[in-house]
CSV table of C-alpha atoms in Angstrom, one decimal:
chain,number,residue,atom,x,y,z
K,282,UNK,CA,29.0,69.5,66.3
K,283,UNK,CA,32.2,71.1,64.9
K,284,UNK,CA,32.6,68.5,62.2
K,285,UNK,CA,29.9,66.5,59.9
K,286,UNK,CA,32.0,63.2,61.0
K,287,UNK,CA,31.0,63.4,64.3
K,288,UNK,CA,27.4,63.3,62.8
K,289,UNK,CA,28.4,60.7,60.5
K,290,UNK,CA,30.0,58.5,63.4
K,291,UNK,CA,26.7,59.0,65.9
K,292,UNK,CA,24.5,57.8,63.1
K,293,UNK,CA,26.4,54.6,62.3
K,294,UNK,CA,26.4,54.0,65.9
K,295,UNK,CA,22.3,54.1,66.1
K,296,UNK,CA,22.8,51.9,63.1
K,297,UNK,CA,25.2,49.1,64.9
K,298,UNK,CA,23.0,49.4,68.2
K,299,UNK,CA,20.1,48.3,65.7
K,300,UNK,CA,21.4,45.4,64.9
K,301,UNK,CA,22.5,46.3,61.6
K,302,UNK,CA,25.0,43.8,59.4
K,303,UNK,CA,25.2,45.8,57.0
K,304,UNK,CA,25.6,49.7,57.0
K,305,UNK,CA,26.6,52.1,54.0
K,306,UNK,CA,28.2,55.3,54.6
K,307,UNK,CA,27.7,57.5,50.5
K,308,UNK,CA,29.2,60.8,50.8
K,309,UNK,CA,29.0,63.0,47.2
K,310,UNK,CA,30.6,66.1,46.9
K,311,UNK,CA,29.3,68.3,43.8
K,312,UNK,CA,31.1,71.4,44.6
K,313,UNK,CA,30.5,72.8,41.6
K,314,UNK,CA,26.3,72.2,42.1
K,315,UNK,CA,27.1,73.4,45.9
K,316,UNK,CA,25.7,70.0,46.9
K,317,UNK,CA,27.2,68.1,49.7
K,318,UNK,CA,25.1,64.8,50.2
K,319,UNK,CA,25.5,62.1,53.4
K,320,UNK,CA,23.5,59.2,53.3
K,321,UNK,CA,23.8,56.6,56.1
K,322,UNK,CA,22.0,53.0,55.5
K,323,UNK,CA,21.1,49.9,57.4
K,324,UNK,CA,19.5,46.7,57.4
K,325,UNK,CA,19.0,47.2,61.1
K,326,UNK,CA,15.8,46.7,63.1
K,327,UNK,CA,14.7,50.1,61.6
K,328,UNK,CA,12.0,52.1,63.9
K,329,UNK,CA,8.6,51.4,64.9
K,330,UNK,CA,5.6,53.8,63.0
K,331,UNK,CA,5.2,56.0,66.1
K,332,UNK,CA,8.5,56.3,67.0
K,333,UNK,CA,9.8,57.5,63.7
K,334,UNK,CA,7.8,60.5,63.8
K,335,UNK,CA,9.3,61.4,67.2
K,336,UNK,CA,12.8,60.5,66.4
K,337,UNK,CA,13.3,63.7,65.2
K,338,UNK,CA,12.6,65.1,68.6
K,339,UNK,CA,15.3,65.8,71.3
K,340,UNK,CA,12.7,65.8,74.1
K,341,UNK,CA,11.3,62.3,73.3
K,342,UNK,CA,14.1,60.4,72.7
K,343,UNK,CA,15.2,59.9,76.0
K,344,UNK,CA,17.0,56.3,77.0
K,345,UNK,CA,14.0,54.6,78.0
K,346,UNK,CA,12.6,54.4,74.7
K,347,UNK,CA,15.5,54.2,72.4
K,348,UNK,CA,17.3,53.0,69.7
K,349,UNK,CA,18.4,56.4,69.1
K,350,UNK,CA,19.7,59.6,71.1
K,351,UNK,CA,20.4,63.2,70.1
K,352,UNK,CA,22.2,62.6,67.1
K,353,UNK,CA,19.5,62.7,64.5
K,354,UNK,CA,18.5,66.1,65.7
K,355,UNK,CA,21.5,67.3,65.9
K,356,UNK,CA,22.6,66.4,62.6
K,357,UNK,CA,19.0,68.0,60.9
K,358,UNK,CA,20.1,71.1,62.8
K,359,UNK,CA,23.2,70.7,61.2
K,360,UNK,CA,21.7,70.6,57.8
K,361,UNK,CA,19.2,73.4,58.5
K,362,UNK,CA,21.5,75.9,59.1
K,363,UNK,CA,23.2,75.3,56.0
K,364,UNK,CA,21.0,75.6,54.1
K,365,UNK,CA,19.8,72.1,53.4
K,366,UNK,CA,18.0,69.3,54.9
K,367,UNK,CA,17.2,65.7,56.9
K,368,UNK,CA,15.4,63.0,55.4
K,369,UNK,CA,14.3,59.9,57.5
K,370,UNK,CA,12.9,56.6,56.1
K,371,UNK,CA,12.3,53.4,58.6
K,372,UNK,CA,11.2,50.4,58.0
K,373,UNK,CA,10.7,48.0,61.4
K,374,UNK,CA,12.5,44.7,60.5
K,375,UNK,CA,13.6,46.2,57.4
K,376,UNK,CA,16.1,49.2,58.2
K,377,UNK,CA,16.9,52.8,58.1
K,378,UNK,CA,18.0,55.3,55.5
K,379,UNK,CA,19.2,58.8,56.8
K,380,UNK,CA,19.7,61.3,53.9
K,381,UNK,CA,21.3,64.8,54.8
K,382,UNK,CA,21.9,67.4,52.1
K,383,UNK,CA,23.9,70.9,52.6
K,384,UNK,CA,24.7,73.7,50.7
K,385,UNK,CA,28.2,73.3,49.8
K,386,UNK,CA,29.7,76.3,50.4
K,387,UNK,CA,27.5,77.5,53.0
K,388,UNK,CA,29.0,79.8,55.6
K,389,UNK,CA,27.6,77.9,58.9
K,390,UNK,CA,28.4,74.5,57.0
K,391,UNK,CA,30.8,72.4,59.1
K,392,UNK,CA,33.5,71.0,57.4
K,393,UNK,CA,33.8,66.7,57.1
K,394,UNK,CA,36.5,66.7,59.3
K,395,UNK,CA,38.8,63.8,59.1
K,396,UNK,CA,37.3,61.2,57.3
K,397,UNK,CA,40.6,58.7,57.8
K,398,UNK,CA,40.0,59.2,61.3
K,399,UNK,CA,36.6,58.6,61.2
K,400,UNK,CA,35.9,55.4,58.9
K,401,UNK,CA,39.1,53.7,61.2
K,402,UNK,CA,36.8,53.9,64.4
K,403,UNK,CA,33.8,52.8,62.6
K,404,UNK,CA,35.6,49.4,61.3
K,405,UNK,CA,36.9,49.5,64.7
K,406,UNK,CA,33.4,49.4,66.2
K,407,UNK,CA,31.9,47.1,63.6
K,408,UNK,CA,32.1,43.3,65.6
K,409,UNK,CA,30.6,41.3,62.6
K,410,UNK,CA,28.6,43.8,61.3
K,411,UNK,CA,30.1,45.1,57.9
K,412,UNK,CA,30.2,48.7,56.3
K,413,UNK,CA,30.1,50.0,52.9
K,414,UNK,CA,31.9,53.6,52.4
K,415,UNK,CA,31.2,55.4,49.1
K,416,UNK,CA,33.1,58.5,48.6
K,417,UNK,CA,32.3,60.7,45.3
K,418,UNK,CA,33.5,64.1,44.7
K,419,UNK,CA,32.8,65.5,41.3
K,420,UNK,CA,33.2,62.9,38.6
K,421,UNK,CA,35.5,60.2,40.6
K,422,UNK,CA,34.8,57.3,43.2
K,423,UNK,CA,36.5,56.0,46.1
K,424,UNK,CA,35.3,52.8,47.6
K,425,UNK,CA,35.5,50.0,50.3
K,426,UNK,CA,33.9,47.5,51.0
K,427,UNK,CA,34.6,44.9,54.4
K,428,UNK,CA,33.1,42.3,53.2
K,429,UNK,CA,35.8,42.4,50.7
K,430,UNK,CA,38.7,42.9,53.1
K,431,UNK,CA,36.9,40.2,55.1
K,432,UNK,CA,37.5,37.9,52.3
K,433,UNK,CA,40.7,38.2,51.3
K,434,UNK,CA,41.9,38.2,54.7
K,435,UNK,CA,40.3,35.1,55.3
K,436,UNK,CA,38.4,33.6,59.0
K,437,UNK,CA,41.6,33.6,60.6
K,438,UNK,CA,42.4,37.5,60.5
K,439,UNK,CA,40.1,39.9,61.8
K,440,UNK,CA,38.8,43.2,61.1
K,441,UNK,CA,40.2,44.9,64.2
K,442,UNK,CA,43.6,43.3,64.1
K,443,UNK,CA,45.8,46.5,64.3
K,444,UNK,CA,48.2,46.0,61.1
K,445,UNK,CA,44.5,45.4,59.2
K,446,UNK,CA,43.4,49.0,60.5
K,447,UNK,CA,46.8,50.4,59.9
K,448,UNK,CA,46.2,49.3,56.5
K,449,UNK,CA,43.0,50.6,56.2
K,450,UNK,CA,43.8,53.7,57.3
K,451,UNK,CA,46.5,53.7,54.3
K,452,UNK,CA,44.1,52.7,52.3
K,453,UNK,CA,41.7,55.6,52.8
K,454,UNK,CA,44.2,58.1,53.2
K,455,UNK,CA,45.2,56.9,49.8
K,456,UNK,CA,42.0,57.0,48.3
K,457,UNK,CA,40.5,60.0,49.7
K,458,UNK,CA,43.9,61.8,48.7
K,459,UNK,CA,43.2,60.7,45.4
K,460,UNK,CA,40.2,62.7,45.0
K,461,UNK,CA,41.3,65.8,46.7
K,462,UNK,CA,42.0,67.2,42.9
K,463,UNK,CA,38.5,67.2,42.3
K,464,UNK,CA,37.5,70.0,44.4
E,467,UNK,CA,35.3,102.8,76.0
E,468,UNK,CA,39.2,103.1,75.4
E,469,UNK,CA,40.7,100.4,73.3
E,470,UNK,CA,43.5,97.7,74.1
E,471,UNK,CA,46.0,96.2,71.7
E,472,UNK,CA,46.6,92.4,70.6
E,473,UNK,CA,50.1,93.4,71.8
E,474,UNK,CA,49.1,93.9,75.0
E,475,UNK,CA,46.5,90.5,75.1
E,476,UNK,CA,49.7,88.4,74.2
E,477,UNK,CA,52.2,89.7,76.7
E,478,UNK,CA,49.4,88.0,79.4
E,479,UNK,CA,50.5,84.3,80.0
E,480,UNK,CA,46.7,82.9,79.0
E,481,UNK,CA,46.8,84.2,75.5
E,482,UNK,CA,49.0,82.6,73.4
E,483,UNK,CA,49.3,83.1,69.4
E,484,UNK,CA,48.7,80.3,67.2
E,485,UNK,CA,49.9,81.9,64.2
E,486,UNK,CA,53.4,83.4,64.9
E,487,UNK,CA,54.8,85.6,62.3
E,488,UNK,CA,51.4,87.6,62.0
E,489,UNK,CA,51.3,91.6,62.7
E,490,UNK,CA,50.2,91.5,66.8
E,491,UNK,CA,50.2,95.4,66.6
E,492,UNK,CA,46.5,96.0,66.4
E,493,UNK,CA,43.8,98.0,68.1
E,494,UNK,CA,41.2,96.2,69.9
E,495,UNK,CA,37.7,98.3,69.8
E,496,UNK,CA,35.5,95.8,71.2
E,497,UNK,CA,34.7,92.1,71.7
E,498,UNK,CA,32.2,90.0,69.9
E,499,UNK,CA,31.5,86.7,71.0
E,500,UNK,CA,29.7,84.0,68.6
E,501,UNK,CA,29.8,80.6,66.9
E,502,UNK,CA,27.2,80.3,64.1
E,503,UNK,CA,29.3,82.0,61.5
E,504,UNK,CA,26.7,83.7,59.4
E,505,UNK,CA,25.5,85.8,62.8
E,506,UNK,CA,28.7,86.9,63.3
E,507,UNK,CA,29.4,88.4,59.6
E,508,UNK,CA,26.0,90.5,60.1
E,509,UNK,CA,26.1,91.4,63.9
E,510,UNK,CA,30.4,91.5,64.8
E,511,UNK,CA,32.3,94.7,63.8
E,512,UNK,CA,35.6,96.1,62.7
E,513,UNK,CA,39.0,96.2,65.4
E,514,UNK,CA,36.4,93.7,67.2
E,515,UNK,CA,38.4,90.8,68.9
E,516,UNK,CA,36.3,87.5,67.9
E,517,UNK,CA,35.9,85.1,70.3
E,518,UNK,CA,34.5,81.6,69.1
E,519,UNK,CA,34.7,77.9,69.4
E,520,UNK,CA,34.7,77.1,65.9
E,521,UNK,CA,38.2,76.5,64.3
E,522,UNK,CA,37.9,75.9,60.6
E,523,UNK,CA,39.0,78.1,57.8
E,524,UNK,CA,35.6,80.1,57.4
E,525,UNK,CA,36.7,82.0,60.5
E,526,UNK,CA,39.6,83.2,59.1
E,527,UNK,CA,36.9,84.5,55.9
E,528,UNK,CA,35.0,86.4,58.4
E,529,UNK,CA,38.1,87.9,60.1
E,530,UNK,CA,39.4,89.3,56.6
E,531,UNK,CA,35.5,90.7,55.7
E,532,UNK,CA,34.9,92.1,59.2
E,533,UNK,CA,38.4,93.6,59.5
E,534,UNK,CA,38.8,92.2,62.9
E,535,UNK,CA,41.3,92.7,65.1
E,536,UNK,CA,42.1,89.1,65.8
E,537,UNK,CA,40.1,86.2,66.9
E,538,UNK,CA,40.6,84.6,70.3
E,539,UNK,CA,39.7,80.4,71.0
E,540,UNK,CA,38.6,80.1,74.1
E,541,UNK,CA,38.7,76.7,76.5
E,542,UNK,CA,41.9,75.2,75.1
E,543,UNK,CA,40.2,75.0,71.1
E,544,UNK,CA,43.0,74.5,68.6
E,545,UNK,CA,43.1,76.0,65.4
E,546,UNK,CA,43.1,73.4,62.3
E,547,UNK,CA,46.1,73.5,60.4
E,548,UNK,CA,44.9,75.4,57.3
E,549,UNK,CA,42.9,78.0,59.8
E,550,UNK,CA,46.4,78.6,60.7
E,551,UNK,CA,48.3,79.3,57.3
E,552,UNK,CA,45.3,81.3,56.2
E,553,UNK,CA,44.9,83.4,59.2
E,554,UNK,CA,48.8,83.9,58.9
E,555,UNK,CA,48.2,84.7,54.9
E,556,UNK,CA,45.6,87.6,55.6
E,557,UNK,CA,47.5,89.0,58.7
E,558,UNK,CA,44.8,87.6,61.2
E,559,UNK,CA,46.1,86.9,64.3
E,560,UNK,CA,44.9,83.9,65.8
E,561,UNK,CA,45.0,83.7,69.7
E,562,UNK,CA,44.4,80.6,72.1
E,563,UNK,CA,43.4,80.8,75.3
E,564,UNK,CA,42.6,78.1,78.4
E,565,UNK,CA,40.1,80.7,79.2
E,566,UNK,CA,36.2,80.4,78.8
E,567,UNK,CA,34.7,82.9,76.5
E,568,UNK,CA,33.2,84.9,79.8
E,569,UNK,CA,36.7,85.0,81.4
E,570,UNK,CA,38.0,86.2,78.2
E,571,UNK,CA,35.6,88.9,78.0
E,572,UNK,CA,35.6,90.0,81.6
E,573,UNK,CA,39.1,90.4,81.4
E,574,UNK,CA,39.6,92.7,77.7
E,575,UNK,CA,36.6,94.8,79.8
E,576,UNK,CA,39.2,95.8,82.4
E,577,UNK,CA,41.8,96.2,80.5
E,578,UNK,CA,39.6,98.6,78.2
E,579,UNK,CA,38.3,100.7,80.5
E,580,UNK,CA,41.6,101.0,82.7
């Protein structure tokens, strides 16, 4: 994939297919350690003990048996070549947790691509689920939360309602701009 | 092998440049064709023309090191915006192309050996 996002929105989609109501999206940037950290979490159905060992696999994953597609090896390929790695953890009835690290400034490291972009489809796509995006580079923190917008917009607005995303996307934009001086 | 200029690519209607105001006036000695950036720095070589998929700013790092002639995108790829200034900065010029990769190769090999 050209872009980590594209990564980032594949794995919150195995996440929402799993019945997750709750995913969390932490991205930390520590240029100066050359860290780049993704984590992706969810109180979904999580993954049976024999299946998480092949869920790493491209050959076994195919749509009979799956909550989950290419994108998980894709992504540790991703990492790989970068210099860094894919963690996995599962839980059936509990969840999933899917931790990638990179070498910051790695050559072959794809850049996050549009992160704006990217969290709008993924409130987009969420239904009732909610989502949690943590955004750290260096020493400062951008945040959101949809249970929060959720609140304050009270039951009669919803989520997808286009001057809520147009919002959002302000909102991010915003943010995200916000902690552009710290790299 | 004789060589072919960038000059020469652009006057064809499936090259365009992406980065106008760069120096077109540039030797092409061979091609290289490749996408996992790292590969490239250690196998491509100078007045190559660079022909990849990838269109963020490292590309325009590995032009610069190499000393490449230019790099082509192949299959309608657009260059992001900062790809752009940079490869504009370092006097890189930056070609797209509708073309696949192969079609852009076959058709440098004519022109370099005509």
């Amino acid at each position: 994939m050209k872009e980590l996002s594209l990564h980032i929105n594949d794995i919150i989609e195995n996440a929402l297919k799993a019945e997750a109501t709750l995913v969390k999206l932490t991205i930390v940037e520590e240029p100066v350690q050359n860290k780049l950290l993704i984590k992706i979490s969810d109180n979904g159905k999580g993954m049976p003990k024999e299946f998480r060992s092949r869920a790493m696999d491209p050959f076994t994953t195919s749509r009979t048996t799956r909550p989950v597609g290419l994108g998980l090896s894709l992504f540790e390929a991703s990492a790989k070549r970068s210099g860094g790695s894919l963690k996995l953890l599962s839980k059936e009835n509990v969840g999933t947790v899917v931790l990638a690290r990179f070498q910051y400034d790695h050559i072959d490291r794809a850049p996050l691509g549009n992160m704006v972009s990217t969290i709008t489809a993924v409130i987009l796509g969420l239904n009732k689920a909610d989502f949690i995006y943590v955004h750290r580079i260096g020493g400062e923190t951008f945040r959101l939360d949809t249970r929060e917008i959720r609140q304050m917009l009270g039951d009669k607005v919803d989520l997808n309602d286009m001057e809520v995303i147009r919002w959002v996307r302000g909102y991010v934009r915003e943010g995200l701009a916000e902690l552009e001086d710290q790299r | 092998m004789k060589t072919y200029s960038v000059d020469a690519l652009l006057a064809h209607e499936k090259f365009q440049l992406a980065n106008p105001g760069v120096e077109t006036n540039k030797e092409i000695g061979s091609v290289y064709i490749g996408d996992l950036l790292s590969w490239v720095m250690s196998h491509s070589e100078q007045n190559c023309a660079w022909i990849t998929v990838q269109t963020h700013i490292n590309i325009v790092a590995v032009a610069v090191l190499l000393e490449m002639s230019c790099i082509i995108l192949p299959e309608g790829c657009t260059p992001d915006e900062d790809t752009q200034k940079k490869a504009l900065e370092e006097n890189i010029p930056l070609l797209v192309s509708p073309w696949t990769a192969y079609n852009i190769a076959c058709f440098l090999k004519e022109k370099m050996e005509s």
